[in-house]
PDB file of C-alpha atoms in Angstrom:
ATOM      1  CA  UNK A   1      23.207   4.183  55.198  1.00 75.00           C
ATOM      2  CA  UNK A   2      21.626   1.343  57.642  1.00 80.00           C
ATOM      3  CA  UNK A   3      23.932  -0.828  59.499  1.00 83.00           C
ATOM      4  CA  UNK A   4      22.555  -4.042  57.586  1.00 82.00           C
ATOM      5  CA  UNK A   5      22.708  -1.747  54.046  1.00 86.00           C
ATOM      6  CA  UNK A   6      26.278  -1.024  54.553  1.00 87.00           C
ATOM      7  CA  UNK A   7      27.223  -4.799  55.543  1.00 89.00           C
ATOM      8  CA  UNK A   8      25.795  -5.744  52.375  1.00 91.00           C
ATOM      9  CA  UNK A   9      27.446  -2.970  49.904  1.00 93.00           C
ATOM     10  CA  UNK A  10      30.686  -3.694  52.226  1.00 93.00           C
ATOM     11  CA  UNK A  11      30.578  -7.183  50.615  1.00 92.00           C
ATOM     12  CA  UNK A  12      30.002  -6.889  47.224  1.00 91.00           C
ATOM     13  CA  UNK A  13      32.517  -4.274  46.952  1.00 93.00           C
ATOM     14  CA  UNK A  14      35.450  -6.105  48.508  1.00 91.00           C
ATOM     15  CA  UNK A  15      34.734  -8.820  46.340  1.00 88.00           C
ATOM     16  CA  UNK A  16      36.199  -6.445  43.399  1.00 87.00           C
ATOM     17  CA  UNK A  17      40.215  -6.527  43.387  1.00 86.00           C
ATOM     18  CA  UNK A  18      40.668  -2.687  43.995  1.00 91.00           C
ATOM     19  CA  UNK A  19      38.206  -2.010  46.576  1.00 94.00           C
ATOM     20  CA  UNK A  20      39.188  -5.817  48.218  1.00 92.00           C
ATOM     21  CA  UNK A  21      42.854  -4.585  48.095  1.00 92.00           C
ATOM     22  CA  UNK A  22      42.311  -1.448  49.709  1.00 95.00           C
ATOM     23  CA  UNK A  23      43.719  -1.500  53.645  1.00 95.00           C
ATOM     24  CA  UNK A  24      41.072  -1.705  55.918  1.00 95.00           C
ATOM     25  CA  UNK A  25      40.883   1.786  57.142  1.00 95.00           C
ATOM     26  CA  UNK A  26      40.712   2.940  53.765  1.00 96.00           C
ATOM     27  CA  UNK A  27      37.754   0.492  52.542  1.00 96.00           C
ATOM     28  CA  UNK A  28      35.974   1.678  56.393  1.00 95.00           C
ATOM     29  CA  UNK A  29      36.714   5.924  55.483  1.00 96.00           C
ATOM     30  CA  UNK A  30      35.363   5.290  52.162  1.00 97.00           C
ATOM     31  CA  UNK A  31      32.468   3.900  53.184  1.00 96.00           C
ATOM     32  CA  UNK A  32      31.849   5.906  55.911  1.00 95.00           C
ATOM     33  CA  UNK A  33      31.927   9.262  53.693  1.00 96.00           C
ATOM     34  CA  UNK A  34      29.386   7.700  51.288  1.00 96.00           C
ATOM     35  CA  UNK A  35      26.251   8.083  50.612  1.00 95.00           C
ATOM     36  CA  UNK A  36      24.152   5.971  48.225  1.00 96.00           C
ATOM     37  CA  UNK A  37      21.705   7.480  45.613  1.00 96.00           C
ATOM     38  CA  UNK A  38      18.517   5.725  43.779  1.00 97.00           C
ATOM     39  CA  UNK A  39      18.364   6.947  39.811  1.00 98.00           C
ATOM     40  CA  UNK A  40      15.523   5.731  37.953  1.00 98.00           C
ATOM     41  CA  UNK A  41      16.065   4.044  34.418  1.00 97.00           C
ATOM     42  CA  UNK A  42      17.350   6.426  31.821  1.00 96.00           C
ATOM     43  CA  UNK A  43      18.249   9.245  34.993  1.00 97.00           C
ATOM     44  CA  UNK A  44      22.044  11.312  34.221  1.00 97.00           C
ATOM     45  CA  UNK A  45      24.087  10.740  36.854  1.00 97.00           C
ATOM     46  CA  UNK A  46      26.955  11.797  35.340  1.00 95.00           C
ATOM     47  CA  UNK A  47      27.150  14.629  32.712  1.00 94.00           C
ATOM     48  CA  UNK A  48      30.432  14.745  30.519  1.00 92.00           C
ATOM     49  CA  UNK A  49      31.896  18.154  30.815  1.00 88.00           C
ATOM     50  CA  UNK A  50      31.098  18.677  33.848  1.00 90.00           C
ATOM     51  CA  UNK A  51      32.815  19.299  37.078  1.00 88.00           C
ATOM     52  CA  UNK A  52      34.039  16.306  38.919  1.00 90.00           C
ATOM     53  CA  UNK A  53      31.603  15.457  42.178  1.00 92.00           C
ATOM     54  CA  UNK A  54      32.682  12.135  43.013  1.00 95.00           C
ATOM     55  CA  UNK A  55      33.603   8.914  42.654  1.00 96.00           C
ATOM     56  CA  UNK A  56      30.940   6.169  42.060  1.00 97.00           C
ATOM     57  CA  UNK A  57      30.336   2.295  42.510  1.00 96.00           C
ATOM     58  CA  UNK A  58      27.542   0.680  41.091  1.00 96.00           C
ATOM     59  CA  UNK A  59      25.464  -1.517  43.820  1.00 95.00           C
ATOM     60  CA  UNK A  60      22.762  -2.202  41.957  1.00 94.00           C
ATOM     61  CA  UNK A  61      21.402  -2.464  38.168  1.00 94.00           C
ATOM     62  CA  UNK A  62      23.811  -1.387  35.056  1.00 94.00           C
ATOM     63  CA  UNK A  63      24.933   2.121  34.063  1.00 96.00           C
ATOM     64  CA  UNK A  64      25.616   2.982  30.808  1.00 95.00           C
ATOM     65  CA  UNK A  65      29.047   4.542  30.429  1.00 95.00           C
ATOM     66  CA  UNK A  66      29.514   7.140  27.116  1.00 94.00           C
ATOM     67  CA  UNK A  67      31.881  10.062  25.777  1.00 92.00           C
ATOM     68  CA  UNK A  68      30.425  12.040  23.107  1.00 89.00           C
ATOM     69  CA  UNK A  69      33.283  11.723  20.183  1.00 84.00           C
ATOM     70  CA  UNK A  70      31.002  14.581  18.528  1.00 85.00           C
ATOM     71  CA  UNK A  71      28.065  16.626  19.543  1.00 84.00           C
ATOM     72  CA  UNK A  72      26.277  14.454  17.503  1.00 86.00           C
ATOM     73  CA  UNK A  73      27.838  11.033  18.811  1.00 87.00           C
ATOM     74  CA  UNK A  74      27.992   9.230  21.766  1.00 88.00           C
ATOM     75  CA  UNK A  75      30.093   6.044  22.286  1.00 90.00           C
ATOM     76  CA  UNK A  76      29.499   3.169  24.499  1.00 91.00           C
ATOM     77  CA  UNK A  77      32.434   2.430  26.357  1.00 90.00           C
ATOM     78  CA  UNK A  78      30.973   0.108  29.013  1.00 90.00           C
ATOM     79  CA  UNK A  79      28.131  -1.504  30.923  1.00 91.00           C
ATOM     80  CA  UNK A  80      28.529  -1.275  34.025  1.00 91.00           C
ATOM     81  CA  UNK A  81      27.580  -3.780  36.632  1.00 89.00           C
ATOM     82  CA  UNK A  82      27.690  -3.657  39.809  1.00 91.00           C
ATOM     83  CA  UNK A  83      30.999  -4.016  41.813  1.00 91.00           C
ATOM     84  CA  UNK A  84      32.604  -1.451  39.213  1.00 92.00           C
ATOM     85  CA  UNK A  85      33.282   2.178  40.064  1.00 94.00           C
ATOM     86  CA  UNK A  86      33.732   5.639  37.418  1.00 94.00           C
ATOM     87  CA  UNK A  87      34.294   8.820  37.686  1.00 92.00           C
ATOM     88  CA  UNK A  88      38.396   8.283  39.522  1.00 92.00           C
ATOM     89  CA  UNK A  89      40.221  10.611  36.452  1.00 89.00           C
ATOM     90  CA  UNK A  90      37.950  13.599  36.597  1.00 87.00           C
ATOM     91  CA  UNK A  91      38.598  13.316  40.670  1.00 88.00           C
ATOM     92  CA  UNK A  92      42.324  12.774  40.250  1.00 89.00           C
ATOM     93  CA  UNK A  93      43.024  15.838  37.993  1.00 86.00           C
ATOM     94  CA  UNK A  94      41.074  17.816  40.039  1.00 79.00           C
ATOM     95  CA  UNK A  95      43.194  20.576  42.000  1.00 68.00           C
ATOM     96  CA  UNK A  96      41.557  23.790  43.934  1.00 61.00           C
ATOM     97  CA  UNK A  97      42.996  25.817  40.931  1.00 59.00           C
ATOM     98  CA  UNK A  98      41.962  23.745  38.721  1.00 56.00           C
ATOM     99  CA  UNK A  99      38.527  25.069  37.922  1.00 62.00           C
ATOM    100  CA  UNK A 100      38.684  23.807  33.794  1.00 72.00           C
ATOM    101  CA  UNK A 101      38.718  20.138  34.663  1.00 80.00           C
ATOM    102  CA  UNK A 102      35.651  18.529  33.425  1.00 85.00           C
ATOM    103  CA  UNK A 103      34.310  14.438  33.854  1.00 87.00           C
ATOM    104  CA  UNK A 104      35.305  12.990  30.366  1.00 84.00           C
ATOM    105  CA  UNK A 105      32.910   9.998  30.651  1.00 91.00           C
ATOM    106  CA  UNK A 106      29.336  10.471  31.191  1.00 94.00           C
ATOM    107  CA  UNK A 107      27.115   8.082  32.757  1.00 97.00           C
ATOM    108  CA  UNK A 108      23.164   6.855  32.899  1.00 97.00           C
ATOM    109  CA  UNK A 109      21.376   5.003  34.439  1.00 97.00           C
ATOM    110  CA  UNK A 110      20.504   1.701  31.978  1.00 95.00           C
ATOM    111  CA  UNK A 111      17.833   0.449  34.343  1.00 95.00           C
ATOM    112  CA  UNK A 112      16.577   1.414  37.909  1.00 97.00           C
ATOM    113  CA  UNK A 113      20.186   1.566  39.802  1.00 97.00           C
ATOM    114  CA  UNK A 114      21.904   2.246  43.091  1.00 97.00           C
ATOM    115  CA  UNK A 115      24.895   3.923  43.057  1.00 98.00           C
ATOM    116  CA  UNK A 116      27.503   4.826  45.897  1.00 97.00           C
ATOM    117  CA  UNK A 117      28.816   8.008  45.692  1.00 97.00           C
ATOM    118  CA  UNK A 118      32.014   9.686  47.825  1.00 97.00           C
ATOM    119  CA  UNK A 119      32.093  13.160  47.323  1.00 96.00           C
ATOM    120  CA  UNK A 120      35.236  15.280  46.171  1.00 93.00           C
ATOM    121  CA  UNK A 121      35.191  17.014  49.158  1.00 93.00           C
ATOM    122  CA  UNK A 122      35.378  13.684  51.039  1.00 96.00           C
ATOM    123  CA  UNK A 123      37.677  12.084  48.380  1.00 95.00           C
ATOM    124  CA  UNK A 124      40.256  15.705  49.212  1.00 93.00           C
ATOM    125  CA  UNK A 125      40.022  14.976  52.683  1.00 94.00           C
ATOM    126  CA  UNK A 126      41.206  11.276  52.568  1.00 95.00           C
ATOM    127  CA  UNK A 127      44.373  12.809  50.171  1.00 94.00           C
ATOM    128  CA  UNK A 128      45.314  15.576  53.066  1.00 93.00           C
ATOM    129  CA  UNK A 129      44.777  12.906  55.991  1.00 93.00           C
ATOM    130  CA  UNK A 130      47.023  10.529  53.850  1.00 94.00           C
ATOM    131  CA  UNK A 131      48.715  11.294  51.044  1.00 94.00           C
ATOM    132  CA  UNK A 132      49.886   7.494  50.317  1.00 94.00           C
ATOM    133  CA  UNK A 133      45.987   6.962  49.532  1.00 94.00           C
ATOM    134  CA  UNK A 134      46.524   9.286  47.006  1.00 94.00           C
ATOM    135  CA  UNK A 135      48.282   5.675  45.147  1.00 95.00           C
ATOM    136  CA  UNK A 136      45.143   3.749  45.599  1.00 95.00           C
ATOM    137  CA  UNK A 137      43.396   5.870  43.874  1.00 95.00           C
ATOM    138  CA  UNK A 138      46.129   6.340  41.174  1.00 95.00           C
ATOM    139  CA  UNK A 139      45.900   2.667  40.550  1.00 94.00           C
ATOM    140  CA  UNK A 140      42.048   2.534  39.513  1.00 91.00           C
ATOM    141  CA  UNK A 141      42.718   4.847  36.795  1.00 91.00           C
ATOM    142  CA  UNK A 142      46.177   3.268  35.769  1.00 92.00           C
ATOM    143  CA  UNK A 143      44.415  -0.063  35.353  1.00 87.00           C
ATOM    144  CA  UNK A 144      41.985   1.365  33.566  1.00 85.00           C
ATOM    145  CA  UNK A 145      44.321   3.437  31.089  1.00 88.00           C
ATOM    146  CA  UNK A 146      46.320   0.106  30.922  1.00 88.00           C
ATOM    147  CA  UNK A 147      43.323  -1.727  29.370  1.00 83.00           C
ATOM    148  CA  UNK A 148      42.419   1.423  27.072  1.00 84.00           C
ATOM    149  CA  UNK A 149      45.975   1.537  25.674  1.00 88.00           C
ATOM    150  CA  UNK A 150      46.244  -2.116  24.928  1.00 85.00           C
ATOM    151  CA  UNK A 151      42.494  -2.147  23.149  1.00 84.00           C
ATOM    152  CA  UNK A 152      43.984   0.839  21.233  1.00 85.00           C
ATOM    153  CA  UNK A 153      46.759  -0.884  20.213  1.00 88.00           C
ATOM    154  CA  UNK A 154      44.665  -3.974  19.170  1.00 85.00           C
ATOM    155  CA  UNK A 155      42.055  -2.294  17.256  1.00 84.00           C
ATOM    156  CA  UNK A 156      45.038  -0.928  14.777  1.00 86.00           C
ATOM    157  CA  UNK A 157      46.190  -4.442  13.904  1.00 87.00           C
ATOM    158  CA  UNK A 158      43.162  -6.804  14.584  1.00 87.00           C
ATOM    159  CA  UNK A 159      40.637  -8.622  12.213  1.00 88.00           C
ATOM    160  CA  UNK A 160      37.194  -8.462  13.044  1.00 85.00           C
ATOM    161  CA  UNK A 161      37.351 -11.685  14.530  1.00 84.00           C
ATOM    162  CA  UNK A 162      40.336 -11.748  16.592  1.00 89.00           C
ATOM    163  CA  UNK A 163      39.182  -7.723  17.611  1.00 89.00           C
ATOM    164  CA  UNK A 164      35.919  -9.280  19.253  1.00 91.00           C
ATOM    165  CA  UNK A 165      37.470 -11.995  20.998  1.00 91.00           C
ATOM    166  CA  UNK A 166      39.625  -9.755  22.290  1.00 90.00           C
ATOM    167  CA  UNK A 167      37.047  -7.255  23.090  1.00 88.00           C
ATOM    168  CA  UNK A 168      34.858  -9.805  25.158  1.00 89.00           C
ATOM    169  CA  UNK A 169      38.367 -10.893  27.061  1.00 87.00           C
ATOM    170  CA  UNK A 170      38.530  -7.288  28.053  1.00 84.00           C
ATOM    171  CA  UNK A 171      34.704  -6.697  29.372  1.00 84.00           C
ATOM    172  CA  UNK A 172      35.330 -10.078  31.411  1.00 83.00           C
ATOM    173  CA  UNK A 173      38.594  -9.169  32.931  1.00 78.00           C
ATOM    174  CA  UNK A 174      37.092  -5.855  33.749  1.00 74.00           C
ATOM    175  CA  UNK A 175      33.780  -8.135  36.029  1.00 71.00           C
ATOM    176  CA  UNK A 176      36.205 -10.058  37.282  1.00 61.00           C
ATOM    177  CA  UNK A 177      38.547  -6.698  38.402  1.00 59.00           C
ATOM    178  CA  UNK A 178      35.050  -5.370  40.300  1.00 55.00           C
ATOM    179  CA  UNK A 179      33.452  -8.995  41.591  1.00 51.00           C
ATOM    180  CA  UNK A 180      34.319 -12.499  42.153  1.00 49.00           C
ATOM    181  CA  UNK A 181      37.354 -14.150  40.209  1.00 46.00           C
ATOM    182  CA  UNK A 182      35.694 -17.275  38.161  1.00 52.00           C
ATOM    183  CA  UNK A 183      36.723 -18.754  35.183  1.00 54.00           C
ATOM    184  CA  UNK A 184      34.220 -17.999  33.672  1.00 64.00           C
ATOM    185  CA  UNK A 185      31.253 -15.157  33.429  1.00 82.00           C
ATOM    186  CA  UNK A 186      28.036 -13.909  32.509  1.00 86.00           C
ATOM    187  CA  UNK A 187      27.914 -10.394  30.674  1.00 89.00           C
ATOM    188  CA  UNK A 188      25.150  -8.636  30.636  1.00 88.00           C
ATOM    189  CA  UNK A 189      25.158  -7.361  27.058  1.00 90.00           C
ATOM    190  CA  UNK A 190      22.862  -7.996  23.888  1.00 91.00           C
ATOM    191  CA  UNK A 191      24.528  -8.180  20.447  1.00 92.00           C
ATOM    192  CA  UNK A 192      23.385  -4.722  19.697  1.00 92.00           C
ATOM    193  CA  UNK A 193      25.814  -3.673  23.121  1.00 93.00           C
ATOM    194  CA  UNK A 194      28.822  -5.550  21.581  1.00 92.00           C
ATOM    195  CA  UNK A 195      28.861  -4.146  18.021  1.00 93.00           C
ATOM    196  CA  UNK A 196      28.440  -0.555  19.735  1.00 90.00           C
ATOM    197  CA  UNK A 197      31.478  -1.504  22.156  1.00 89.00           C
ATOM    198  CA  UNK A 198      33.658  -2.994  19.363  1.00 88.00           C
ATOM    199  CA  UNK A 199      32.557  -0.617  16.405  1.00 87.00           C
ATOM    200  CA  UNK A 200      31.819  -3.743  14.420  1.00 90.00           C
ATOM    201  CA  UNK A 201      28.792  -4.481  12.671  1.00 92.00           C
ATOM    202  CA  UNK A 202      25.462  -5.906  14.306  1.00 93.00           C
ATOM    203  CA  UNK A 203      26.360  -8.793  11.433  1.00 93.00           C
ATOM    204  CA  UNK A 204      29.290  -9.371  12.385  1.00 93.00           C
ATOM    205  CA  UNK A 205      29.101  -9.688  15.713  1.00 94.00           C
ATOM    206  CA  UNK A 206      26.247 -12.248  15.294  1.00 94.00           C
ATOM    207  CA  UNK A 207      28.550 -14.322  13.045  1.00 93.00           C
ATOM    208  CA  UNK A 208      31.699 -14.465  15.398  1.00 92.00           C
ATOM    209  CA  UNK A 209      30.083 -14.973  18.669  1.00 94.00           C
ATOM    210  CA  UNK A 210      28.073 -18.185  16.674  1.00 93.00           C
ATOM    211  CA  UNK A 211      32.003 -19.031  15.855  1.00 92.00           C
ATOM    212  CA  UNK A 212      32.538 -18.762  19.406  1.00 92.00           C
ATOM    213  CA  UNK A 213      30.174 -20.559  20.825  1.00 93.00           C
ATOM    214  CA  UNK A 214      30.776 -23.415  17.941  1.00 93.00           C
ATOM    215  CA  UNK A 215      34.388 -23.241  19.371  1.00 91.00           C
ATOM    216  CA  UNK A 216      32.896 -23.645  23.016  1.00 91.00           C
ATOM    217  CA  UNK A 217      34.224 -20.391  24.470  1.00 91.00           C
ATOM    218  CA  UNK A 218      30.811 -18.640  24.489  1.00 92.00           C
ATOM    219  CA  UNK A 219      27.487 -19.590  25.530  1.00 92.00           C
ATOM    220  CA  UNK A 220      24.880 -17.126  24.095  1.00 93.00           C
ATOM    221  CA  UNK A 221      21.102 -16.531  25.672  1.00 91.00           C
ATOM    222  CA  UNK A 222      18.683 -13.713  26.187  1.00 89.00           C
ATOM    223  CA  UNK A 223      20.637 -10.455  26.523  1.00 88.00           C
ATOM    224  CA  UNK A 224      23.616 -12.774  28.098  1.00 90.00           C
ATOM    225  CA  UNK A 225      27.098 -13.589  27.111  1.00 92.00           C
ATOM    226  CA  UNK A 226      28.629 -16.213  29.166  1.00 91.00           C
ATOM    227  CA  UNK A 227      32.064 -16.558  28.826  1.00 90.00           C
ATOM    228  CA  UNK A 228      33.481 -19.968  29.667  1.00 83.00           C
ATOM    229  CA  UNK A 229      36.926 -19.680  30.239  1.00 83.00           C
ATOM    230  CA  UNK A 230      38.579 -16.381  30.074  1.00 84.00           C
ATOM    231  CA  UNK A 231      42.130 -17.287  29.438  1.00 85.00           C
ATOM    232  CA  UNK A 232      41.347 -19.673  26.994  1.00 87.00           C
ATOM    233  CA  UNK A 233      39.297 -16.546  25.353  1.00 87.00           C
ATOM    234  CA  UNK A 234      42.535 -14.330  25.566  1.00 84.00           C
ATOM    235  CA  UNK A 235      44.475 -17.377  24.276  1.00 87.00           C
ATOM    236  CA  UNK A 236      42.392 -17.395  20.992  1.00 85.00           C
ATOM    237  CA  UNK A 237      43.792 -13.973  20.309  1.00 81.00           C
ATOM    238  CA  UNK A 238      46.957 -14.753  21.155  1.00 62.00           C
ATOM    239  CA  UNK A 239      47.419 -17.746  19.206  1.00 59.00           C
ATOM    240  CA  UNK A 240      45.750 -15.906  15.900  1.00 47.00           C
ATOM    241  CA  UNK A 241      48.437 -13.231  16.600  1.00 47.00           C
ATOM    242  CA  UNK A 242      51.452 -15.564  17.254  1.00 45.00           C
ATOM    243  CA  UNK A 243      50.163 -17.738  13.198  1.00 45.00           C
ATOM    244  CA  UNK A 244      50.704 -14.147  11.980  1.00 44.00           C
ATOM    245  CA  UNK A 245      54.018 -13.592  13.841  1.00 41.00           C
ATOM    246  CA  UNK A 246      55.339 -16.587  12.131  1.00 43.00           C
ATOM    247  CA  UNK A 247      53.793 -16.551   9.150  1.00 47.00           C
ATOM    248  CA  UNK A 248      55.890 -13.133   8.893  1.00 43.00           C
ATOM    249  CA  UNK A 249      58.830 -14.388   9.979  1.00 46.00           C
ATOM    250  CA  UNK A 250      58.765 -17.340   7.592  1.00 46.00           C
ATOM    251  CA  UNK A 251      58.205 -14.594   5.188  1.00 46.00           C
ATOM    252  CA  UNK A 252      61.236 -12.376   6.030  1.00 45.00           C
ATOM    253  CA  UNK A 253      63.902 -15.332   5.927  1.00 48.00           C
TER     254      UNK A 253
END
């Protein structure tokens, strides 16, 4: 890439918390192993079960990030802005005898989007140089399985309404992990996006982020959600779930 191209990409990137937390060298070898890729709207660049070829940032536009939960069903796990990089646990299991590890996730391009790729050749070499790296890597995917397990825990014991909020805390804790920390931010999601990410209904999700905006922890426009105040949108979830910790407790005695 240009000298002004990578300057720019350089910035937006360290603005996320893992790539801005990476030591210097690190953030400079990634970058300089990179290469960055145009996909046109609705273009695979990622095809679940398929061998792992790198790890990915967004620059530009969304991706839409899926696993197929039958051959007849894909899920939307995320929409991916940019700042936020995929593709680490395929990369991470990967070992030279290791030929039956597949990507899980798959990936498309939701409109025209840039996308910065580091091959697994390049990502292997960065390991052998530097084995330490090896836990900077580890921690994108930990992060990421740390979010999974809690919004598997919370869709077992949720309402619909305290499942959403929580849902919406998640997606904006997951901008803020790959851009600027703000208290609040926009999401780039239509209602349609949210009942597909939360597995509630397109009904539903029109009635509780009307309650949330009511409540002044939403603002809702054209294919936007902004969020207001994050922690005050995790709060709402917490205080629902610490009523129903002492309304059981009251119960019990």
């Amino acid at each position: 890439m240009h000298a002004a191209e990578r300057r720019q990409y350089e910035a937006l990137l360290r603005q996320g918390r893992w790539f801005g937390d990476l030591p210097e060298e690190l953030q400079d070898a990634i970058l300089d192993r990179s290469t960055v890729r145009s996909y046109a709207r609705g273009a695979m660049i990622v095809l679940q079960g398929s061998s792992p070829e790198a790890l990915f940032a967004v620059l530009g536009g969304q991706v839409a990030i899926e696993r197929w939960a039958t051959p007849d069903q894909p899920v939307l796990i995320d929409v991916a802005a940019p700042g936020t990089w995929f593709g680490e646990v395929a990369l991470l299991l990967h070992t030279t005898n290791a030929a039956e590890v597949k990507t899980d996730l798959e990936a498309e391009a939701r409109t025209d989007a840039r996308i910065l790729a580091l091959p697994l050749a390049a990502y292997e070499d960065l390991i052998e140089e530097r084995p330490s790296h090896y836990r900077w890597f580890a921690r994108l995917a930990l992060e990421r399985y740390d979010m999974c397990l809690r919004s598997e825990t919370e869709s077992r014991v949720l309402s619909a309404e305290e499942l959403l909020t929580a849902r919406l805390a998640d997606l904006a804790d997951t901008k803020h992990h790959h851009g600027l920390w703000d208290r609040s931010t926009v999401l780039e999601l239509t209602q349609t996006d949210v009942a597909a990410l939360t597995g509630l209904s397109r009904q539903t999700v029109n009635a509780e982020l009307h309650r949330l905006e009511q409540l002044g922890l939403v603002e809702l426009a054209f294919r936007q959600i902004r969020v207001a105040d994050v922690e005050k949108l995790r709060a709402q979830v917490g205080s629902a779930n610490g009523e129903h910790r002492r309304d059981r407790s009251a119960a019990s005695r």
